[in-house]
């Protein structure tokens, strides 16, 4: 009998590990290419959103927000590389009273200028085909660059379309126009990219704030980590997180990161905490969106002007708060609708949270991994829609999906951070906001299969037979993958390493 129980336990663990990988399959990444329509407009595809109390030394009074866009950037992707969409509106929204609506919105608009560098060839001046020309680039708007990408930022108080608008300005000189660095073309064009990018970290004056913040917009190494190839190869991982894989590597570190060679474009803000809260409620909610004009007319003769004419109302096509929601919670038929929606209207998606389908599918395919039995899934309501009581739930809350951060909880120093956040015993981590080093894939896998029940959050241990399984995709992530100071995300991979 003992032998039989041991074999059953081993089998359950093996299946749990395999299921963890299978369950990650819909998540191409946190929100990379997650809905049918957004695959057609990658420049406005929001891929990850982070919001956390700054853990850089002497910056604990600030909140850092990072909104990533334009997924799966190959470093060698010239000659145009990955400029932002000058016809789009990129936004970071803050809710500070629990009602599911934005009270503050940071709006980013981009402008791409072709400087039309020309060479004299056979007595004629002819435009060059490349983004760069001539000497190395070492600073903003360098003479050697054939294009210049700039951006402006407005802070809107109240409704994002009708509220009071004021420009964010450079604390040095007062300009409202900021330069975005060129992507990391290669070491010959930009010999010291880290130093070049650092020149684009600016101190900013934020309307209504007496203390300056900081801002950076530019290409970074994609911070998300996920194992995809083995997932799609018929769940080709068969060892539990708690045991060694066949090659002797711990199960949580045994998977391949399929985004290891990809870059991303980041919009980063560091704002004084007091400028985001309402003065009485310490919990703030945040999410990022992108919108395009409702109408587009293609120009049949683009050599005379722009290739298209955009017009009409702003129409939201991308939305991201907490990670993995549109991937593993929202049904396929509603994924585009979720990207068009706002948190205050999330009642239309409630069945996906209270009665999730993926745990049920897992149980059908692998009966050993029993799905949680508590309905409605109050544990997932806490994780996705209200915040966890005693951690990041505001005093008055309307159920709505967003990333919630309790700004009264002190940040955890990098070396002490737990990559599993709250379920790992670190209340400064996900789902209390999200830090770059929070392994949200492993966290989400364990939560959706009932880990919160084992902590008596919204349910009890008996409701989650697989709640203690250490589900993992094997792609390891923690704070060591990132810098310990703003802008936190690593220097992007260079398109060419030769010099």
Tab-separated table of C-alpha atoms in Angstrom:
chain	number	residue	atom	x	y	z
A	1	UNK	CA	0.000	0.000	0.000
A	2	UNK	CA	2.815	2.427	0.861
A	3	UNK	CA	4.459	1.732	-2.493
A	4	UNK	CA	1.201	2.354	-4.309
A	5	UNK	CA	0.712	5.705	-2.534
A	6	UNK	CA	4.265	6.718	-3.338
A	7	UNK	CA	3.776	5.897	-7.018
A	8	UNK	CA	0.533	7.875	-7.086
A	9	UNK	CA	2.190	10.883	-5.438
A	10	UNK	CA	5.074	10.779	-7.897
A	11	UNK	CA	2.682	10.501	-10.808
A	12	UNK	CA	0.648	13.440	-9.533
A	13	UNK	CA	3.765	15.556	-9.251
A	14	UNK	CA	4.910	14.656	-12.739
A	15	UNK	CA	1.523	15.411	-14.207
A	16	UNK	CA	1.323	18.645	-12.230
A	17	UNK	CA	4.581	19.795	-13.733
A	18	UNK	CA	3.514	18.863	-17.241
A	19	UNK	CA	0.163	20.560	-16.758
A	20	UNK	CA	1.895	23.692	-15.579
A	21	UNK	CA	3.686	23.877	-18.873
A	22	UNK	CA	0.549	23.128	-20.851
A	23	UNK	CA	-1.361	25.751	-18.926
A	24	UNK	CA	1.211	28.352	-19.893
A	25	UNK	CA	0.669	27.604	-23.580
A	26	UNK	CA	-1.927	30.315	-24.274
A	27	UNK	CA	0.424	32.905	-22.773
A	28	UNK	CA	2.748	33.683	-25.635
A	29	UNK	CA	4.019	36.085	-23.013
A	30	UNK	CA	2.370	38.296	-20.444
A	31	UNK	CA	0.333	39.942	-23.199
A	32	UNK	CA	2.263	39.512	-26.443
A	33	UNK	CA	-0.070	38.947	-29.431
A	34	UNK	CA	-2.845	37.858	-27.077
A	35	UNK	CA	-5.933	38.704	-29.159
A	36	UNK	CA	-6.768	38.235	-32.856
A	37	UNK	CA	-7.011	41.907	-33.846
A	38	UNK	CA	-3.932	43.157	-31.997
A	39	UNK	CA	-1.715	40.834	-34.061
A	40	UNK	CA	-2.448	43.140	-36.991
A	41	UNK	CA	-1.175	46.260	-35.206
A	42	UNK	CA	1.976	45.258	-33.281
A	43	UNK	CA	3.145	48.828	-32.611
A	44	UNK	CA	0.213	49.321	-30.241
A	45	UNK	CA	0.335	45.864	-28.674
A	46	UNK	CA	0.843	46.365	-24.932
A	47	UNK	CA	2.879	43.393	-23.707
A	48	UNK	CA	3.629	43.958	-20.002
A	49	UNK	CA	2.724	46.425	-17.292
A	50	UNK	CA	4.684	46.828	-14.055
A	51	UNK	CA	3.877	49.036	-11.074
A	52	UNK	CA	5.858	48.915	-7.834
A	53	UNK	CA	7.348	51.062	-5.134
A	54	UNK	CA	10.820	51.970	-6.317
A	55	UNK	CA	13.452	49.800	-4.659
A	56	UNK	CA	16.420	51.790	-5.910
A	57	UNK	CA	18.369	53.188	-2.950
A	58	UNK	CA	16.818	56.398	-1.548
A	59	UNK	CA	13.804	56.238	-3.902
A	60	UNK	CA	11.252	54.494	-1.670
A	61	UNK	CA	8.970	57.537	-1.860
A	62	UNK	CA	8.338	56.910	-5.545
A	63	UNK	CA	6.264	54.504	-7.624
A	64	UNK	CA	7.709	53.139	-10.864
A	65	UNK	CA	5.402	52.289	-13.769
A	66	UNK	CA	6.618	50.450	-16.868
A	67	UNK	CA	4.424	49.885	-19.925
A	68	UNK	CA	5.967	47.752	-22.666
A	69	UNK	CA	4.872	47.725	-26.300
A	70	UNK	CA	5.727	46.225	-29.705
A	71	UNK	CA	6.513	42.540	-28.986
A	72	UNK	CA	9.077	40.104	-30.354
A	73	UNK	CA	11.604	42.649	-31.596
A	74	UNK	CA	14.557	41.026	-33.293
A	75	UNK	CA	17.610	43.161	-32.589
A	76	UNK	CA	18.686	43.018	-36.233
A	77	UNK	CA	15.269	44.212	-37.470
A	78	UNK	CA	16.437	47.056	-39.722
A	79	UNK	CA	16.386	49.253	-41.618
A	80	UNK	CA	13.300	50.757	-39.963
A	81	UNK	CA	13.627	49.017	-36.587
A	82	UNK	CA	10.800	49.645	-34.100
A	83	UNK	CA	9.616	53.235	-33.921
A	84	UNK	CA	6.372	53.881	-32.054
A	85	UNK	CA	3.192	54.691	-33.981
A	86	UNK	CA	2.913	58.450	-34.520
A	87	UNK	CA	-0.823	58.053	-35.219
A	88	UNK	CA	-1.515	56.268	-31.914
A	89	UNK	CA	-2.160	57.318	-28.326
A	90	UNK	CA	-0.361	55.416	-25.555
A	91	UNK	CA	-1.697	55.783	-22.003
A	92	UNK	CA	-0.986	54.780	-18.395
A	93	UNK	CA	-4.050	55.115	-16.153
A	94	UNK	CA	-4.241	55.436	-12.364
A	95	UNK	CA	-7.302	54.805	-10.214
A	96	UNK	CA	-6.925	56.008	-6.627
A	97	UNK	CA	-10.392	55.654	-5.085
A	98	UNK	CA	-11.373	52.067	-5.942
A	99	UNK	CA	-14.204	52.935	-8.372
A	100	UNK	CA	-12.674	51.268	-11.441
A	101	UNK	CA	-12.228	54.545	-13.362
A	102	UNK	CA	-9.138	56.593	-14.110
A	103	UNK	CA	-8.451	59.666	-11.994
A	104	UNK	CA	-5.039	60.293	-13.592
A	105	UNK	CA	-3.861	59.433	-17.097
A	106	UNK	CA	-0.385	59.878	-18.568
A	107	UNK	CA	-0.788	60.269	-22.345
A	108	UNK	CA	2.138	59.737	-24.729
A	109	UNK	CA	2.209	60.882	-28.373
A	110	UNK	CA	5.126	60.218	-30.718
A	111	UNK	CA	6.495	62.048	-33.770
A	112	UNK	CA	8.875	60.533	-36.313
A	113	UNK	CA	10.940	62.936	-38.406
A	114	UNK	CA	12.791	61.868	-41.550
A	115	UNK	CA	15.840	64.147	-41.649
A	116	UNK	CA	16.338	63.126	-45.287
A	117	UNK	CA	20.100	62.794	-45.245
A	118	UNK	CA	21.420	62.934	-48.779
A	119	UNK	CA	24.655	62.053	-50.539
A	120	UNK	CA	25.951	63.629	-53.705
A	121	UNK	CA	26.239	60.858	-56.288
A	122	UNK	CA	27.342	61.756	-59.828
A	123	UNK	CA	26.497	65.384	-59.217
A	124	UNK	CA	23.026	64.692	-57.865
A	125	UNK	CA	21.826	64.766	-54.264
A	126	UNK	CA	20.117	61.450	-53.477
A	127	UNK	CA	18.355	60.392	-50.259
A	128	UNK	CA	20.014	57.535	-48.390
A	129	UNK	CA	18.052	54.344	-47.606
A	130	UNK	CA	19.341	53.778	-44.063
A	131	UNK	CA	18.342	54.995	-40.614
A	132	UNK	CA	21.921	56.074	-39.873
A	133	UNK	CA	24.620	57.679	-41.960
A	134	UNK	CA	28.267	58.387	-41.320
A	135	UNK	CA	29.807	58.533	-37.883
A	136	UNK	CA	28.987	56.910	-34.602
A	137	UNK	CA	26.009	58.080	-32.527
A	138	UNK	CA	26.639	59.069	-28.927
A	139	UNK	CA	23.848	61.437	-27.856
A	140	UNK	CA	20.257	62.561	-28.427
A	141	UNK	CA	19.387	63.737	-31.943
A	142	UNK	CA	22.907	63.016	-33.145
A	143	UNK	CA	24.028	64.416	-36.482
A	144	UNK	CA	24.702	60.890	-37.713
A	145	UNK	CA	21.073	59.836	-37.362
A	146	UNK	CA	18.797	59.985	-40.404
A	147	UNK	CA	15.627	59.951	-38.277
A	148	UNK	CA	14.585	61.644	-35.062
A	149	UNK	CA	11.844	60.234	-32.853
A	150	UNK	CA	10.399	62.556	-30.224
A	151	UNK	CA	7.453	62.390	-27.862
A	152	UNK	CA	5.260	64.544	-25.660
A	153	UNK	CA	3.429	63.616	-22.446
A	154	UNK	CA	0.258	65.100	-20.986
A	155	UNK	CA	-1.190	64.406	-17.555
A	156	UNK	CA	-4.986	64.314	-17.676
A	157	UNK	CA	-6.912	64.643	-14.414
A	158	UNK	CA	-10.365	63.061	-14.471
A	159	UNK	CA	-11.833	61.358	-17.526
A	160	UNK	CA	-9.062	60.567	-20.008
A	161	UNK	CA	-10.945	62.194	-22.907
A	162	UNK	CA	-12.572	65.189	-21.236
A	163	UNK	CA	-10.488	65.870	-18.133
A	164	UNK	CA	-8.085	68.706	-17.367
A	165	UNK	CA	-4.888	68.427	-19.410
A	166	UNK	CA	-1.396	69.736	-18.630
A	167	UNK	CA	1.989	69.026	-20.178
A	168	UNK	CA	4.827	67.209	-18.437
A	169	UNK	CA	8.069	69.120	-18.977
A	170	UNK	CA	11.781	68.544	-18.682
A	171	UNK	CA	12.999	69.718	-15.274
A	172	UNK	CA	16.129	70.923	-17.055
A	173	UNK	CA	15.125	73.704	-19.436
A	174	UNK	CA	11.345	73.253	-19.363
A	175	UNK	CA	10.887	71.674	-22.808
A	176	UNK	CA	7.733	69.625	-23.403
A	177	UNK	CA	9.381	67.631	-26.226
A	178	UNK	CA	11.589	64.648	-25.388
A	179	UNK	CA	13.951	62.599	-27.549
A	180	UNK	CA	13.549	58.842	-27.761
A	181	UNK	CA	16.829	56.973	-28.359
A	182	UNK	CA	17.371	55.018	-31.534
A	183	UNK	CA	17.068	51.267	-31.128
A	184	UNK	CA	20.272	49.335	-30.494
A	185	UNK	CA	21.367	49.099	-34.123
A	186	UNK	CA	24.811	47.766	-33.337
A	187	UNK	CA	28.169	48.520	-31.763
A	188	UNK	CA	29.608	50.314	-34.770
A	189	UNK	CA	26.710	52.763	-34.990
A	190	UNK	CA	26.312	53.220	-31.218
A	191	UNK	CA	29.550	52.086	-29.507
A	192	UNK	CA	28.270	52.485	-25.920
A	193	UNK	CA	24.531	51.967	-26.025
A	194	UNK	CA	24.091	51.898	-22.242
A	195	UNK	CA	25.651	55.342	-21.914
A	196	UNK	CA	23.709	56.612	-24.929
A	197	UNK	CA	20.374	55.397	-23.526
A	198	UNK	CA	21.184	56.835	-20.078
A	199	UNK	CA	21.257	60.307	-21.632
A	200	UNK	CA	17.543	59.847	-22.339
A	201	UNK	CA	16.635	59.324	-18.665
A	202	UNK	CA	15.204	62.717	-17.768
A	203	UNK	CA	14.037	64.463	-14.623
A	204	UNK	CA	10.506	65.750	-15.185
A	205	UNK	CA	8.133	68.308	-13.758
A	206	UNK	CA	4.725	66.713	-13.219
A	207	UNK	CA	1.714	69.046	-12.961
A	208	UNK	CA	0.513	69.205	-9.360
A	209	UNK	CA	3.722	67.645	-7.956
A	210	UNK	CA	6.288	69.617	-6.005
A	211	UNK	CA	8.928	66.883	-6.342
A	212	UNK	CA	10.278	66.021	-9.806
A	213	UNK	CA	9.883	62.512	-11.200
A	214	UNK	CA	11.881	60.618	-13.808
A	215	UNK	CA	11.062	59.258	-17.249
A	216	UNK	CA	12.590	57.037	-19.905
A	217	UNK	CA	11.136	55.859	-23.199
A	218	UNK	CA	13.139	53.548	-25.411
A	219	UNK	CA	14.134	50.048	-26.375
A	220	UNK	CA	15.007	47.538	-23.632
A	221	UNK	CA	15.681	43.820	-23.386
A	222	UNK	CA	12.295	42.093	-23.129
A	223	UNK	CA	11.933	41.422	-19.373
A	224	UNK	CA	9.356	38.658	-19.671
A	225	UNK	CA	10.517	35.053	-19.299
A	226	UNK	CA	8.499	32.085	-20.570
A	227	UNK	CA	9.141	28.608	-21.975
A	228	UNK	CA	7.165	28.183	-25.198
A	229	UNK	CA	8.865	25.671	-27.490
A	230	UNK	CA	8.587	22.666	-25.191
A	231	UNK	CA	5.063	23.715	-24.251
A	232	UNK	CA	3.858	23.457	-27.834
A	233	UNK	CA	5.799	20.220	-28.415
A	234	UNK	CA	3.096	18.136	-26.740
A	235	UNK	CA	4.105	19.354	-23.260
A	236	UNK	CA	7.643	18.070	-23.626
A	237	UNK	CA	8.589	18.606	-19.948
A	238	UNK	CA	7.966	15.810	-17.485
A	239	UNK	CA	9.532	16.594	-14.149
A	240	UNK	CA	8.166	18.434	-11.103
A	241	UNK	CA	9.466	21.735	-9.819
A	242	UNK	CA	10.440	20.094	-6.545
A	243	UNK	CA	12.750	17.516	-8.141
A	244	UNK	CA	15.819	17.602	-10.356
A	245	UNK	CA	15.333	17.379	-14.089
A	246	UNK	CA	17.209	14.620	-15.956
A	247	UNK	CA	20.145	16.990	-16.545
A	248	UNK	CA	20.441	17.671	-12.808
A	249	UNK	CA	18.944	21.170	-13.009
A	250	UNK	CA	16.196	22.159	-10.600
A	251	UNK	CA	12.783	21.866	-12.254
A	252	UNK	CA	12.036	25.578	-11.830
A	253	UNK	CA	15.204	26.410	-13.786
A	254	UNK	CA	15.037	23.711	-16.421
A	255	UNK	CA	12.975	25.411	-19.108
A	256	UNK	CA	14.191	27.528	-21.999
A	257	UNK	CA	13.323	31.247	-22.102
A	258	UNK	CA	12.050	31.722	-25.643
A	259	UNK	CA	12.127	35.525	-25.302
A	260	UNK	CA	15.800	35.552	-24.347
A	261	UNK	CA	16.792	37.037	-27.720
A	262	UNK	CA	13.980	39.613	-27.997
A	263	UNK	CA	13.740	43.329	-27.266
A	264	UNK	CA	10.759	45.514	-26.394
A	265	UNK	CA	9.927	49.237	-26.302
A	266	UNK	CA	9.367	50.603	-22.795
A	267	UNK	CA	7.501	53.636	-21.510
A	268	UNK	CA	8.767	54.226	-17.969
A	269	UNK	CA	7.731	56.726	-15.320
A	270	UNK	CA	8.873	57.204	-11.745
A	271	UNK	CA	6.378	59.411	-9.896
A	272	UNK	CA	6.288	60.577	-6.268
A	273	UNK	CA	3.805	58.348	-4.439
A	274	UNK	CA	1.971	61.337	-2.990
A	275	UNK	CA	1.189	62.521	-6.522
A	276	UNK	CA	-0.656	59.282	-7.339
A	277	UNK	CA	-2.695	58.577	-4.181
A	278	UNK	CA	-5.722	60.627	-3.143
A	279	UNK	CA	-4.309	61.409	0.300
A	280	UNK	CA	-6.395	58.940	2.303
A	281	UNK	CA	-6.432	55.648	0.356
A	282	UNK	CA	-2.970	54.065	-0.045
A	283	UNK	CA	-4.045	51.525	-2.683
A	284	UNK	CA	-3.828	52.605	-6.311
A	285	UNK	CA	-4.818	50.687	-9.410
A	286	UNK	CA	-3.071	50.937	-12.757
A	287	UNK	CA	-3.374	49.749	-16.332
A	288	UNK	CA	-2.029	50.709	-19.738
A	289	UNK	CA	-3.854	51.121	-23.038
A	290	UNK	CA	-3.228	52.109	-26.635
A	291	UNK	CA	-5.726	53.716	-28.996
A	292	UNK	CA	-5.832	54.490	-32.709
A	293	UNK	CA	-8.105	56.695	-34.765
A	294	UNK	CA	-11.364	55.096	-35.808
A	295	UNK	CA	-10.833	55.725	-39.510
A	296	UNK	CA	-7.913	55.177	-41.890
A	297	UNK	CA	-7.620	56.185	-45.541
A	298	UNK	CA	-4.722	54.655	-47.438
A	299	UNK	CA	-2.850	57.128	-49.644
A	300	UNK	CA	-2.262	55.681	-53.144
A	301	UNK	CA	0.625	58.121	-53.729
A	302	UNK	CA	2.539	58.163	-50.425
A	303	UNK	CA	5.600	59.759	-52.029
A	304	UNK	CA	3.794	63.105	-51.779
A	305	UNK	CA	2.787	62.858	-48.093
A	306	UNK	CA	1.961	60.305	-45.409
A	307	UNK	CA	1.084	56.743	-46.395
A	308	UNK	CA	-2.307	57.014	-44.700
A	309	UNK	CA	-4.705	59.588	-43.297
A	310	UNK	CA	-6.047	58.888	-39.813
A	311	UNK	CA	-9.220	60.449	-38.433
A	312	UNK	CA	-12.219	60.063	-36.171
A	313	UNK	CA	-12.505	59.305	-32.483
A	314	UNK	CA	-9.791	57.575	-30.498
A	315	UNK	CA	-10.603	53.857	-30.340
A	316	UNK	CA	-8.887	51.666	-27.747
A	317	UNK	CA	-7.350	48.482	-29.165
A	318	UNK	CA	-5.017	47.346	-26.374
A	319	UNK	CA	-5.444	47.011	-22.608
A	320	UNK	CA	-3.271	45.469	-19.910
A	321	UNK	CA	-3.397	45.586	-16.122
A	322	UNK	CA	-2.519	42.381	-14.297
A	323	UNK	CA	-0.509	39.939	-16.439
A	324	UNK	CA	-1.950	36.919	-18.274
A	325	UNK	CA	-5.610	37.904	-17.863
A	326	UNK	CA	-6.514	38.105	-21.543
A	327	UNK	CA	-4.441	34.991	-22.258
A	328	UNK	CA	-5.601	32.484	-19.670
A	329	UNK	CA	-8.836	33.931	-18.304
A	330	UNK	CA	-10.796	35.631	-21.105
A	331	UNK	CA	-12.417	33.350	-23.710
A	332	UNK	CA	-11.283	33.581	-27.330
A	333	UNK	CA	-14.514	35.166	-28.537
A	334	UNK	CA	-14.112	38.066	-26.098
A	335	UNK	CA	-10.370	38.767	-26.330
A	336	UNK	CA	-10.761	41.694	-28.732
A	337	UNK	CA	-13.663	42.998	-26.645
A	338	UNK	CA	-11.503	42.911	-23.508
A	339	UNK	CA	-8.860	45.000	-25.286
A	340	UNK	CA	-11.544	47.576	-26.146
A	341	UNK	CA	-13.034	47.667	-22.639
A	342	UNK	CA	-12.411	49.659	-19.448
A	343	UNK	CA	-12.142	48.280	-15.889
A	344	UNK	CA	-15.443	49.796	-14.739
A	345	UNK	CA	-17.224	47.643	-17.356
A	346	UNK	CA	-15.667	44.339	-16.347
A	347	UNK	CA	-18.956	42.897	-15.153
A	348	UNK	CA	-19.396	41.611	-18.708
A	349	UNK	CA	-16.462	39.227	-18.155
A	350	UNK	CA	-17.332	38.034	-14.646
A	351	UNK	CA	-18.096	34.421	-15.615
A	352	UNK	CA	-14.516	33.961	-16.828
A	353	UNK	CA	-13.307	34.690	-13.291
A	354	UNK	CA	-15.995	33.063	-11.157
A	355	UNK	CA	-16.230	29.931	-13.343
A	356	UNK	CA	-12.886	29.643	-15.145
A	357	UNK	CA	-12.618	27.077	-17.931
A	358	UNK	CA	-8.917	26.254	-17.949
A	359	UNK	CA	-8.796	24.446	-14.588
A	360	UNK	CA	-11.759	22.376	-15.754
A	361	UNK	CA	-10.021	21.546	-19.028
A	362	UNK	CA	-6.907	20.506	-17.140
A	363	UNK	CA	-8.927	18.131	-14.966
A	364	UNK	CA	-10.604	16.590	-18.035
A	365	UNK	CA	-7.247	15.945	-19.685
A	366	UNK	CA	-5.397	14.905	-16.503
A	367	UNK	CA	-7.826	13.678	-13.817
A	368	UNK	CA	-5.089	13.502	-11.147
A	369	UNK	CA	-4.865	17.312	-11.123
A	370	UNK	CA	-8.278	18.116	-9.705
A	371	UNK	CA	-9.576	21.626	-10.352
A	372	UNK	CA	-10.690	23.758	-7.402
A	373	UNK	CA	-14.281	23.115	-6.391
A	374	UNK	CA	-15.308	26.465	-4.902
A	375	UNK	CA	-17.805	28.372	-7.033
A	376	UNK	CA	-17.822	31.240	-7.466
A	377	UNK	CA	-14.001	31.342	-7.408
A	378	UNK	CA	-13.729	34.014	-4.721
A	379	UNK	CA	-9.978	33.476	-4.621
A	380	UNK	CA	-9.686	34.578	-8.254
A	381	UNK	CA	-12.066	37.475	-7.665
A	382	UNK	CA	-9.603	38.692	-5.022
A	383	UNK	CA	-6.598	38.125	-7.277
A	384	UNK	CA	-8.032	39.746	-10.407
A	385	UNK	CA	-10.952	42.026	-9.508
A	386	UNK	CA	-10.786	43.442	-5.975
A	387	UNK	CA	-7.320	42.983	-4.566
A	388	UNK	CA	-6.485	40.721	-1.637
A	389	UNK	CA	-7.969	41.863	1.669
A	390	UNK	CA	-5.244	42.965	4.044
A	391	UNK	CA	-2.741	43.274	1.196
A	392	UNK	CA	-3.927	45.450	-1.694
A	393	UNK	CA	-7.705	45.766	-1.477
A	394	UNK	CA	-8.899	49.375	-1.117
A	395	UNK	CA	-11.454	50.304	1.532
A	396	UNK	CA	-14.131	50.886	-1.102
A	397	UNK	CA	-13.769	48.827	-4.245
A	398	UNK	CA	-15.740	48.156	-7.405
A	399	UNK	CA	-14.856	44.800	-8.937
A	400	UNK	CA	-12.631	45.660	-11.907
A	401	UNK	CA	-9.488	44.193	-13.402
A	402	UNK	CA	-6.340	46.241	-12.866
A	403	UNK	CA	-2.940	45.949	-11.231
A	404	UNK	CA	-3.335	47.107	-7.618
A	405	UNK	CA	-0.504	48.391	-5.431
A	406	UNK	CA	-0.650	49.168	-1.722
A	407	UNK	CA	1.761	52.084	-1.453
A	408	UNK	CA	1.869	51.777	2.357
A	409	UNK	CA	3.767	48.467	2.118
A	410	UNK	CA	7.496	49.126	2.107
A	411	UNK	CA	9.485	47.942	-0.908
A	412	UNK	CA	11.632	44.866	-0.424
A	413	UNK	CA	15.347	45.285	-1.081
A	414	UNK	CA	16.415	43.439	-4.250
A	415	UNK	CA	18.379	40.646	-2.579
A	416	UNK	CA	15.470	39.914	-0.230
A	417	UNK	CA	12.755	39.839	-2.887
A	418	UNK	CA	10.801	36.599	-3.260
A	419	UNK	CA	10.164	35.787	-6.902
A	420	UNK	CA	6.749	34.300	-6.024
A	421	UNK	CA	5.592	37.549	-4.412
A	422	UNK	CA	2.719	37.302	-1.942
A	423	UNK	CA	2.383	33.499	-2.121
A	424	UNK	CA	6.125	33.323	-1.439
A	425	UNK	CA	5.818	35.481	1.668
A	426	UNK	CA	6.801	38.827	0.128
A	427	UNK	CA	3.849	41.239	0.273
A	428	UNK	CA	5.712	43.841	-1.795
A	429	UNK	CA	5.435	41.574	-4.861
A	430	UNK	CA	2.755	40.388	-7.258
A	431	UNK	CA	-0.228	40.551	-7.060
A	432	UNK	CA	0.510	43.601	-4.879
A	433	UNK	CA	1.694	45.500	-7.909
A	434	UNK	CA	4.275	43.798	-10.085
A	435	UNK	CA	8.068	44.045	-10.045
A	436	UNK	CA	10.261	42.967	-12.964
A	437	UNK	CA	11.591	40.000	-10.960
A	438	UNK	CA	8.193	38.571	-10.021
A	439	UNK	CA	7.762	35.238	-11.815
A	440	UNK	CA	4.136	35.834	-12.743
A	441	UNK	CA	3.832	32.698	-14.902
A	442	UNK	CA	4.601	30.380	-11.986
A	443	UNK	CA	2.500	32.533	-9.635
A	444	UNK	CA	-0.503	32.577	-11.968
A	445	UNK	CA	-0.324	28.834	-12.608
A	446	UNK	CA	-0.376	28.061	-8.903
A	447	UNK	CA	-3.087	30.621	-8.103
A	448	UNK	CA	-5.476	29.497	-10.822
A	449	UNK	CA	-5.197	25.907	-9.563
A	450	UNK	CA	-5.993	26.993	-6.019
A	451	UNK	CA	-2.850	28.138	-4.173
A	452	UNK	CA	-4.775	30.958	-2.473
A	453	UNK	CA	-7.121	28.360	-1.004
A	454	UNK	CA	-4.179	26.894	0.896
A	455	UNK	CA	-3.780	30.372	2.440
A	456	UNK	CA	-7.520	30.637	3.233
A	457	UNK	CA	-7.970	33.550	0.826
A	458	UNK	CA	-11.442	33.318	-0.663
A	459	UNK	CA	-11.625	29.564	-0.070
A	460	UNK	CA	-10.219	26.794	2.123
A	461	UNK	CA	-7.538	24.153	1.471
A	462	UNK	CA	-10.145	21.447	0.923
A	463	UNK	CA	-11.470	23.368	-2.089
A	464	UNK	CA	-8.207	22.934	-4.022
A	465	UNK	CA	-6.933	19.326	-4.309
A	466	UNK	CA	-4.011	20.508	-6.482
A	467	UNK	CA	-3.457	23.737	-4.565
A	468	UNK	CA	-0.064	22.664	-3.240
A	469	UNK	CA	1.308	21.528	-6.613
A	470	UNK	CA	4.310	23.648	-7.609
A	471	UNK	CA	3.235	24.356	-11.160
A	472	UNK	CA	6.029	25.845	-13.259
A	473	UNK	CA	6.981	26.414	-16.885
A	474	UNK	CA	10.620	25.877	-15.941
A	475	UNK	CA	11.687	29.332	-17.179
A	476	UNK	CA	13.216	30.878	-14.068
A	477	UNK	CA	13.003	34.572	-13.221
A	478	UNK	CA	14.027	36.681	-10.235
A	479	UNK	CA	15.476	40.097	-9.346
A	480	UNK	CA	18.966	39.198	-10.614
A	481	UNK	CA	17.735	39.479	-14.203
A	482	UNK	CA	17.392	43.266	-13.819
A	483	UNK	CA	19.217	46.381	-12.703
A	484	UNK	CA	18.571	47.736	-9.210
A	485	UNK	CA	17.984	51.308	-10.373
A	486	UNK	CA	15.703	53.147	-12.780
A	487	UNK	CA	14.938	52.278	-15.549
A	488	UNK	CA	15.508	48.744	-14.133
A	489	UNK	CA	15.156	46.854	-17.440
A	490	UNK	CA	18.381	45.753	-19.108
A	491	UNK	CA	20.106	47.307	-22.122
A	492	UNK	CA	18.562	45.918	-25.316
A	493	UNK	CA	20.342	43.287	-27.376
A	494	UNK	CA	22.445	44.835	-30.142
A	495	UNK	CA	21.606	44.164	-33.770
A	496	UNK	CA	25.295	43.661	-34.478
A	497	UNK	CA	27.946	42.746	-31.942
A	498	UNK	CA	30.884	43.406	-34.252
A	499	UNK	CA	32.950	46.569	-33.971
